[in-house]
Short mmCIF file of C-alpha atoms in Angstrom, two decimals:
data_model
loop_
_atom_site.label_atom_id
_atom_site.label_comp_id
_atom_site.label_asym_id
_atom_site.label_seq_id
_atom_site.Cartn_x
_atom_site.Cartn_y
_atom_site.Cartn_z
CA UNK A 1 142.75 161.17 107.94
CA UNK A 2 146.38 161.17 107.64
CA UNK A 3 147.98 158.02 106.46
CA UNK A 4 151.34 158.11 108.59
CA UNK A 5 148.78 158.21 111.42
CA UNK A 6 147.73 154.18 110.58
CA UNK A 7 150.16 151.43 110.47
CA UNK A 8 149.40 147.43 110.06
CA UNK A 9 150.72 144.66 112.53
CA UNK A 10 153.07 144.51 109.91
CA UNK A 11 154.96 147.89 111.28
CA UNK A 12 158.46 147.88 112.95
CA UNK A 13 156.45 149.39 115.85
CA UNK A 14 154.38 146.29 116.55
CA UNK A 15 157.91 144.18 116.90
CA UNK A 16 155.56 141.66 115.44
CA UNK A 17 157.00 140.74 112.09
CA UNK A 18 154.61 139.45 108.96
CA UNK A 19 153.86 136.69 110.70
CA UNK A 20 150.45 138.12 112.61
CA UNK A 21 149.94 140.79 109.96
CA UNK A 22 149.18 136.97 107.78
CA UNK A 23 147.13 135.44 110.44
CA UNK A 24 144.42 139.00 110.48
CA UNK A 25 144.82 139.34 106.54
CA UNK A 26 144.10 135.42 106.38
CA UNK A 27 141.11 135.16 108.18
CA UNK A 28 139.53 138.97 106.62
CA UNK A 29 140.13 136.56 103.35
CA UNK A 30 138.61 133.39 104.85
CA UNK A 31 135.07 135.50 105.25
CA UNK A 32 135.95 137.49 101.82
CA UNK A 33 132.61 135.46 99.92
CA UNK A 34 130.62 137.46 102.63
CA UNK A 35 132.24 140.75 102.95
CA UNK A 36 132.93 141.23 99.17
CA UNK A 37 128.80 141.89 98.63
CA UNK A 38 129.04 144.56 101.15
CA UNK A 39 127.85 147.32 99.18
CA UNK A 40 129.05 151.03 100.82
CA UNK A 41 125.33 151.96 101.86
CA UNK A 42 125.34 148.86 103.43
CA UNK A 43 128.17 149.26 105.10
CA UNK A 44 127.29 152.95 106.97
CA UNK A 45 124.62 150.36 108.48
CA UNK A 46 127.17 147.42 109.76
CA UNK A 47 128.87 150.44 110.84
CA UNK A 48 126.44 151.78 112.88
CA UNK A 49 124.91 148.64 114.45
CA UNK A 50 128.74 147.53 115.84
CA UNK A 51 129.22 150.80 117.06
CA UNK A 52 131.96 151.98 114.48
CA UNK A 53 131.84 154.32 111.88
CA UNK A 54 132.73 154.42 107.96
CA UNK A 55 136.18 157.16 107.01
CA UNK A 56 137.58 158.81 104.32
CA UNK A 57 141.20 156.44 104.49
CA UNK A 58 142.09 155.92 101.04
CA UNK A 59 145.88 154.23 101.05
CA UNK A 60 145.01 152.75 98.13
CA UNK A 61 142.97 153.81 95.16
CA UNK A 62 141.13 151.21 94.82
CA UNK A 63 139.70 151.54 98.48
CA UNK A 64 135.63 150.51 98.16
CA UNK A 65 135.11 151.10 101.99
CA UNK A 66 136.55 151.15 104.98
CA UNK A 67 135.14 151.37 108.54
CA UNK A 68 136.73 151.89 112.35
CA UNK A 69 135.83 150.61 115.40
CA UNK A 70 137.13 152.07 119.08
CA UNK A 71 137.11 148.82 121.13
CA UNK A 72 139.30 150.63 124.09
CA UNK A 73 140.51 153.86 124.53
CA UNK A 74 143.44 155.07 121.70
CA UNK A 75 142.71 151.93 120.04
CA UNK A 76 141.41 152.76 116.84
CA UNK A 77 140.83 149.56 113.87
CA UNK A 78 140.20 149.99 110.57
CA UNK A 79 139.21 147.80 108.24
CA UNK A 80 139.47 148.20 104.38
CA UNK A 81 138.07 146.57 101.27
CA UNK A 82 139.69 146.56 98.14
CA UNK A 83 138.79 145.73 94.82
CA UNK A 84 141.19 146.20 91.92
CA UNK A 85 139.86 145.17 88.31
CA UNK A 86 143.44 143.78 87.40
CA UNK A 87 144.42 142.52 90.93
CA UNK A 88 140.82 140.81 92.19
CA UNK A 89 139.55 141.59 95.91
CA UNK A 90 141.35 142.18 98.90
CA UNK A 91 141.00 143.12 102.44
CA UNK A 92 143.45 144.78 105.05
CA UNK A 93 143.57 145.98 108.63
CA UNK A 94 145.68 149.27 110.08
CA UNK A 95 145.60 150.86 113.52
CA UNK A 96 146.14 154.02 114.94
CA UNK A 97 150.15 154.58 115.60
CA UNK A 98 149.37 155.33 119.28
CA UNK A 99 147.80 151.31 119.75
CA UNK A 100 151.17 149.87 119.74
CA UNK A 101 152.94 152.17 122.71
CA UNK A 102 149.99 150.70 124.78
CA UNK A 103 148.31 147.29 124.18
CA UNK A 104 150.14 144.20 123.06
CA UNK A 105 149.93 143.11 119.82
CA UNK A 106 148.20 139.46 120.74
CA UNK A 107 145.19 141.75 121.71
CA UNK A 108 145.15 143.99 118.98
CA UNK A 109 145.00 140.95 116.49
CA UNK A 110 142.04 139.41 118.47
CA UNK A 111 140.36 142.39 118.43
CA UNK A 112 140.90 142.66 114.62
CA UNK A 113 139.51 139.22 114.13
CA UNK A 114 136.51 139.83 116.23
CA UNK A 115 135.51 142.77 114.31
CA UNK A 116 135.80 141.02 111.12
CA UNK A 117 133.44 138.26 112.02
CA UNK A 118 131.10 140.42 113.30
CA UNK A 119 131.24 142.95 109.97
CA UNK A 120 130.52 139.00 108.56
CA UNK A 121 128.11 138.38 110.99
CA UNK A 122 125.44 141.37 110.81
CA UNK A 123 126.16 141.50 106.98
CA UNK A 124 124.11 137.95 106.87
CA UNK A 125 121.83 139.11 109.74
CA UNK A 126 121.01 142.31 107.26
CA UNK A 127 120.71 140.69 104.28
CA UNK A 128 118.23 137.46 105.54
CA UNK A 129 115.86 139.85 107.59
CA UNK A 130 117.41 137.00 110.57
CA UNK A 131 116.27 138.89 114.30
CA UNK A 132 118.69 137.86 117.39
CA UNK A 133 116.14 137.35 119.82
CA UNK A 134 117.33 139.61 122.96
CA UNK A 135 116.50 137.66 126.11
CA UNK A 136 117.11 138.87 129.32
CA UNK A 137 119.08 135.41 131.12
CA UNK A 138 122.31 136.10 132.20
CA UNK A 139 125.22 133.91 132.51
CA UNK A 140 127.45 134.23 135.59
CA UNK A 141 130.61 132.48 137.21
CA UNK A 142 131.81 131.60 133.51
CA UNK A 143 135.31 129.95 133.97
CA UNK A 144 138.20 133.26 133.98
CA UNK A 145 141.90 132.31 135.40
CA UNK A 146 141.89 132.34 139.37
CA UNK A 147 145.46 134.61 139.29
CA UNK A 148 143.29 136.95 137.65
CA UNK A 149 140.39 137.01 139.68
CA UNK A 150 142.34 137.29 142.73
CA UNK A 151 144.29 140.46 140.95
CA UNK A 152 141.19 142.34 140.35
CA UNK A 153 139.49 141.30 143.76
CA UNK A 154 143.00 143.48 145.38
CA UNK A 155 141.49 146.53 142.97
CA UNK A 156 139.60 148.74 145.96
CA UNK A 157 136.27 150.82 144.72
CA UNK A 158 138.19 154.13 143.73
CA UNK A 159 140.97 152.51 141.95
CA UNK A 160 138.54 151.35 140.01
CA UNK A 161 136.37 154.51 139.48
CA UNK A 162 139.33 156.25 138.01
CA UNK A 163 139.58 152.92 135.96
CA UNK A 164 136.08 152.81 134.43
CA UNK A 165 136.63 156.15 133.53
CA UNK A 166 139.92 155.88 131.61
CA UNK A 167 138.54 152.85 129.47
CA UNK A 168 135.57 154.24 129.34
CA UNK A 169 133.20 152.12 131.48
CA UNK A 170 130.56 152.86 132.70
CA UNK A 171 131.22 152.35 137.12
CA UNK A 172 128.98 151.43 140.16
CA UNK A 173 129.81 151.50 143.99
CA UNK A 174 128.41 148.20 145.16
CA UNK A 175 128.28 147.66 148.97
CA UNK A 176 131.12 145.60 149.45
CA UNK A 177 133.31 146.32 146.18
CA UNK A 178 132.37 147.63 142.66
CA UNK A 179 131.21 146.64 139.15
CA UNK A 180 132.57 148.43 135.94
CA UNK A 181 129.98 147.13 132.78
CA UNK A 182 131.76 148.39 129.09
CA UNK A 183 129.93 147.94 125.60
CA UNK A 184 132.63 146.54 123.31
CA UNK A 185 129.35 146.92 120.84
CA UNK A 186 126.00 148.71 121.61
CA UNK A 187 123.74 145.88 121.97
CA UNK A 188 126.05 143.92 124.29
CA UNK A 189 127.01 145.26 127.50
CA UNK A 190 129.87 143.17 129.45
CA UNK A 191 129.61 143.56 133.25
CA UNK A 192 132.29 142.68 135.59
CA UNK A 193 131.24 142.29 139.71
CA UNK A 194 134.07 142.06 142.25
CA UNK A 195 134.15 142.20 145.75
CA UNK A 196 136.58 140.46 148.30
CA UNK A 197 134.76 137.13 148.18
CA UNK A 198 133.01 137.05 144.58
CA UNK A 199 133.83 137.89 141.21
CA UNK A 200 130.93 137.56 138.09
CA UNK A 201 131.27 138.47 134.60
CA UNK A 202 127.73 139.05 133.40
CA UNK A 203 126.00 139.62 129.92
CA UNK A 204 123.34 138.51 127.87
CA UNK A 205 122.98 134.64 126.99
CA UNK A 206 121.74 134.83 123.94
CA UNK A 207 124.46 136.96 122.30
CA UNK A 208 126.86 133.67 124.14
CA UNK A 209 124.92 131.37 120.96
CA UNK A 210 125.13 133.84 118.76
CA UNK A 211 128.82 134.88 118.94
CA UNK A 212 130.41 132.52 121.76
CA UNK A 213 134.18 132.94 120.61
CA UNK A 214 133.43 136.92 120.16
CA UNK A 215 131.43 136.98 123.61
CA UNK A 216 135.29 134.84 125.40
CA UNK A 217 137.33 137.07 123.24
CA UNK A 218 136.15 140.39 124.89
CA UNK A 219 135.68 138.57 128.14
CA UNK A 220 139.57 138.24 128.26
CA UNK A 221 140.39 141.43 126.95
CA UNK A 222 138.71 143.77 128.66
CA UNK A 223 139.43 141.70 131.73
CA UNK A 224 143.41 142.46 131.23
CA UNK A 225 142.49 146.27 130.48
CA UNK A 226 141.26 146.12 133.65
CA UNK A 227 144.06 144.71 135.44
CA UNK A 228 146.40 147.21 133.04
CA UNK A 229 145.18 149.97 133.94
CA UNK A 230 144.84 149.31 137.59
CA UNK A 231 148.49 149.21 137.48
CA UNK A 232 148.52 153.12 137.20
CA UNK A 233 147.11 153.51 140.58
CA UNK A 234 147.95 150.71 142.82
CA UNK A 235 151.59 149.30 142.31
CA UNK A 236 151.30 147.02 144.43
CA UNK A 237 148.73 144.57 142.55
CA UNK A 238 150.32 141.04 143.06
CA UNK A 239 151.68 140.32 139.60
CA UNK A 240 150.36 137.48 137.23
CA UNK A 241 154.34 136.04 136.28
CA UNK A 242 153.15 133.93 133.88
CA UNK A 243 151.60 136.34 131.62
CA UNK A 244 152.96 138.73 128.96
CA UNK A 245 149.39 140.28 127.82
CA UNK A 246 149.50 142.54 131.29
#
């Protein structure tokens, strides 16, 4: 992996200032007490379970692991440990360059935090034997901002094939619009249901205890990703003036 390839929120191409780069760094250090006894076998399993995978990116020597997740398509995070004898324990996020032509960086540093608490959150699952108990209940009609809905129920069922398959989704042809479900991590699969008069967002509510502000935070963005990339094909989708994130 090549180093220029990476840059942090940090980077000139971000237009973000240190500002955000602070707010990730701060709360990787906030949940530092859990992540510093992440041992590197352990992490190839954390890895694994979230759907990510552990690389060979090294920008600083004393790099003890770092892992990547692929939320969306040519969004690539990585997350890094460090742990310096002279300089103590640290822990930093990059991205792919190619993130910052295409998603805002207010997503990209909610995305960051949600993979940090869940690196947190399965580290204390693994090391307490703790099981999430998978039931099959599903929430629907959770609260999502009408301008939105009303964009997306505009998005016709082959717009939204050709969507699914640029973000990766997995689409279905329902008999009066379509659903698109995505899997932001294997074990929980986000469904969103449109047609001209309803709109659900489904998935499993038991993962909503166990990770509520993770379960809203992917809610939302995958939500605009839709929208975003609906854009592509159908001009005309009314616009949402008050928002900046698509």
């Amino acid at each position: 992996m090549s180093g220029s390839e990476y840059i942090d929120l940090g980077a000139k191409e971000f237009g973000a200032g240190s500002g955000w780069q602070n707010r990730v760094l701060s709360y990787g250090k906030k949940r530092m007490h859990i992540i510093k006894r992440i041992n590197t076998d352990e992490i190839k399993i954390l890895a694994a379970k979230l759907g990510g995978m552990t690389e060979n990116f090294r920008p600083y020597e004393s790099v003890k692991w770092t892992v990547s997740f692929k939320p969306l398509p040519n969004l690539q995070i990585l997350c890094l440990f460090v742990e310096d004898e002279e300089f103590g324990r640290d822990f930093f996020v990059y991205f792919n360059r190619r993130s910052a032509e295409i998603y805002p960086a207010e997503e990209i540093i909610v995305l960051s935090t949600v993979f940090i608490c869940l690196l947190a959150q399965e580290a204390e699952f693994l090391w307490t034997k703790k099981q999430k108990h998978l039931g099959a209940q599903i929430l629907e009609n959770q609260p999502v901002d009408q301008k939105k809905i009303h964009v997306v129920q505009q998005i016709t069922p082959d717009v939204a094939e050709k969507v699914a398959s640029n973000l990766g989704g997995e689409f279905t042809e329902l008999s009066e619009g379509w659903s698109i479900t995505f899997k932001p991590i294997p074990e929980f699969p986000v469904t969103y249901s449109v047609t001209s008069k309803d709109f659900q967002m489904r998935f499993d509510s038991t993962k909503a205890q166990w990770m509520p502000g993770v379960v809203y935070a992917f809610k939302w963005l995958y939500l605009n990703a839709i929208i975003r990339e609906a854009r592509k094909f159908c001009e005309d989708l009314p616009q949402i003036s008050f928002s900046g994130l698509i």
